[in-house]
Short mmCIF file of C-alpha atoms in Angstrom, two decimals:
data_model
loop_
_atom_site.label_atom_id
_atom_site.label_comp_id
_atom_site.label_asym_id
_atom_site.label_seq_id
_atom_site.Cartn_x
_atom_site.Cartn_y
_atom_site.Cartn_z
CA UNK A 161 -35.70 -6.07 -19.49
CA UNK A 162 -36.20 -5.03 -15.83
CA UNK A 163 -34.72 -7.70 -14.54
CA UNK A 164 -31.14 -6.16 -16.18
CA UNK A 165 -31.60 -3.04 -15.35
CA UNK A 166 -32.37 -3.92 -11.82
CA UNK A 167 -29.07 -6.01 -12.01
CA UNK A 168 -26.90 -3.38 -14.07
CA UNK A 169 -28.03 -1.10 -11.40
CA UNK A 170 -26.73 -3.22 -8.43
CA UNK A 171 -23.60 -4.07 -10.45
CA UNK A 172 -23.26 -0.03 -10.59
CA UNK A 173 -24.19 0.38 -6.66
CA UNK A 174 -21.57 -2.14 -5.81
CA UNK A 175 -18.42 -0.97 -8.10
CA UNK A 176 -19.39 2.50 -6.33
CA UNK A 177 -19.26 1.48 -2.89
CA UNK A 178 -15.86 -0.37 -3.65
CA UNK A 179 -14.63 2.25 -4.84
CA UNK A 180 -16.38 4.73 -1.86
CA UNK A 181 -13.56 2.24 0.24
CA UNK A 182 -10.68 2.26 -2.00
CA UNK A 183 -10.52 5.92 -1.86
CA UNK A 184 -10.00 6.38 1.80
CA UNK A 185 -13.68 6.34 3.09
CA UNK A 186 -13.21 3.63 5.48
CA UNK A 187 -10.73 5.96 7.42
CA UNK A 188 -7.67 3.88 5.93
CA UNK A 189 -5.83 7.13 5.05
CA UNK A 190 -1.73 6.88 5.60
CA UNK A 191 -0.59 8.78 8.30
CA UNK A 192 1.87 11.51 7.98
CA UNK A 193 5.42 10.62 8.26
CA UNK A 194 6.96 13.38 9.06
CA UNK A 195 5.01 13.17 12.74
CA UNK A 196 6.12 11.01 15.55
CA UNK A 197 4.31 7.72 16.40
CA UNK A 198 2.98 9.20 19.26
CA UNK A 199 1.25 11.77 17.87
CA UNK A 200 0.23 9.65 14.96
CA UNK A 201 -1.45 7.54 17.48
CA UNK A 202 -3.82 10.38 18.51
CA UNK A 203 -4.06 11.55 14.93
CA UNK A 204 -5.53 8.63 14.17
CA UNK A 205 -7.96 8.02 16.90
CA UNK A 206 -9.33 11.61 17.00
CA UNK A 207 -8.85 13.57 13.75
CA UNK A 208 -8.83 11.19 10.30
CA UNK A 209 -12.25 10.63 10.47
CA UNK A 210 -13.15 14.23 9.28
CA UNK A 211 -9.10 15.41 8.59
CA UNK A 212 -8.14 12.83 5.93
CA UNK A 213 -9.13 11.95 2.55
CA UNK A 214 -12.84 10.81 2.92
CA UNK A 215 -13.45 12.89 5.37
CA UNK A 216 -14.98 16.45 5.32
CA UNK A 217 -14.59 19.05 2.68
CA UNK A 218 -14.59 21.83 5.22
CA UNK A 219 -12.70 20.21 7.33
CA UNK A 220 -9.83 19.20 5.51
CA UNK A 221 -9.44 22.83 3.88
CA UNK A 222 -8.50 23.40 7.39
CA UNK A 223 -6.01 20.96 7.68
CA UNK A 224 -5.52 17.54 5.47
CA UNK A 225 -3.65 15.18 7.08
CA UNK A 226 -3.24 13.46 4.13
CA UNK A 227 -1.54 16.04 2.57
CA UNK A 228 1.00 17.00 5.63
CA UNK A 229 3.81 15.92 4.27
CA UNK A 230 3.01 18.08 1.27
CA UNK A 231 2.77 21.61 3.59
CA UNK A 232 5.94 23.08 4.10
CA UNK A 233 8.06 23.21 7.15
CA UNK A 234 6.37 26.89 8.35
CA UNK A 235 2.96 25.45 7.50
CA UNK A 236 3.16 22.24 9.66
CA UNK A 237 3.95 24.46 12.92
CA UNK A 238 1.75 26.80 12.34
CA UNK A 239 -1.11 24.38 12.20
CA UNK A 240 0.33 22.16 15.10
CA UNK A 241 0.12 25.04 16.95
CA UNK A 242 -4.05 25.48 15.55
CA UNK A 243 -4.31 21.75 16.27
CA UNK A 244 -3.12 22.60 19.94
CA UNK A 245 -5.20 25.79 20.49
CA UNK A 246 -8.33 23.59 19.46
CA UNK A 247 -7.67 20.63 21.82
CA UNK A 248 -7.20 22.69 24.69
CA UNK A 249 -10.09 24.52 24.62
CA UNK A 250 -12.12 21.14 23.48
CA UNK A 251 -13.80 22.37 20.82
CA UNK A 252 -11.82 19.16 18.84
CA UNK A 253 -12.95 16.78 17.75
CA UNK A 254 -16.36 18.16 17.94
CA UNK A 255 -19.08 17.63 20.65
CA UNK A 256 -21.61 15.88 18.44
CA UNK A 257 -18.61 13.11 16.96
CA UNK A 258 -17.80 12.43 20.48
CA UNK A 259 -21.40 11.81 21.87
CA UNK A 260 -21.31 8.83 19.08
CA UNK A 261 -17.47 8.48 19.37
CA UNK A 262 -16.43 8.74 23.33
CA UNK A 263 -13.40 7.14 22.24
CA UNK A 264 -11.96 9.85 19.89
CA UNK A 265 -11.95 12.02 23.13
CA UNK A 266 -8.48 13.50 23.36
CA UNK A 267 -7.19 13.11 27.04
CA UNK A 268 -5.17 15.21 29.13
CA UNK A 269 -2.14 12.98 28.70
CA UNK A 270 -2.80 13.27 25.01
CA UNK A 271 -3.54 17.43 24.59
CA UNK A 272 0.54 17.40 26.18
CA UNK A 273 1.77 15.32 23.15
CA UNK A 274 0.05 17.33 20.97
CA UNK A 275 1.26 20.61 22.16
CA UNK A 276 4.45 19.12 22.91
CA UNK A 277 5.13 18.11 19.25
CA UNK A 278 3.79 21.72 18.32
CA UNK A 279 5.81 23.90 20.65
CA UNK A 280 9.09 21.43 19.33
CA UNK A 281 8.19 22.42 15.77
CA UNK A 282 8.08 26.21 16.89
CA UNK A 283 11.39 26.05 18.35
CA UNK A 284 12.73 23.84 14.76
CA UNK A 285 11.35 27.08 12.67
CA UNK A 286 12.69 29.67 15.51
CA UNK A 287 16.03 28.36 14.59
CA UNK A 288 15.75 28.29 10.72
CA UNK A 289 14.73 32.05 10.93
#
C-alpha cells in the first residue's frame, strides 16, 4: 500500500511539473507582435523572466507582456514610456536578477531601442489625438 502511494504521488509530482512547463514557466511565453524584432530581442533577454506568464504576480500587474497585444494603443505608450524611465535609471531588470543573470543587463545600445520604440509610439498617439 505504500509502495502506491509513493508512486501515485510521483505520478502527481510529475503531471505537475509538466504542466509547471506547459504553462509558460520555462520562459517560453510568445512575444508581443505588435513590437518590432528589435525590441522583442531585448524583451526577451531582460524582461520575460518576471514580465510574462510564469513570471511574477507583482510584476506582471505592472506590465504583462503576454498580454500587450491585449492593452490598447494609449496603454502600450504609456508603459513604453515606464519601460524607458526604468532602464535608464537601471533600476530594470533588478540588481539581485542581474548578479545571477549578467546577461539580462540592458546595454546602452539597447536602453536607445527601447526609448526609441517608446518616444515613436508617443508621437503615433500625438497624432491620433
Amino acid at each position: 500500500m505504500k509502495k502506491y502511494f509513493l508512486f501515485s504521488g510521483l505520478v502527481v509530482v510529475l503531471i505537475a511539473c509538466a504542466s509547471w512547463v506547459l504553462a509558460g514557466k520555462s520562459g517560453s511565453a510568445p512575444l508581443p507582435a505588435a513590437m518590432p524584432d528589435d525590441v522583442q530581442a531585448v524583451v526577451k533577454n531582460s524582461c520575460m523572466a518576471f514580465h510574462a506568464t510564469g513570471g511574477k504576480k507583482m510584476a506582471m500587474s505592472i506590465v504583462n507582456f503576454s498580454e500587450w497585444n491585449n492593452y490598447s494603443a494609449e496603454k502600450q505608450a504609456k508603459k513604453a514610456s515606464a519601460i524607458c524611465n526604468v532602464i535608464t535609471k537601471g533600476t530594470m531588470p533588478p540588481k539581485g536578477y542581474l548578479t545571477s543573470n549578467p546577461g539580462a543587463a540592458v546595454t546602452a545600445a539597447q536602453k536607445d531601442i527601447i526609448c526609441n520604440w517608446s518616444k515613436s509610439l508617443q508621437t503615433q498617439q500625438g497624432k491620433k489625438k
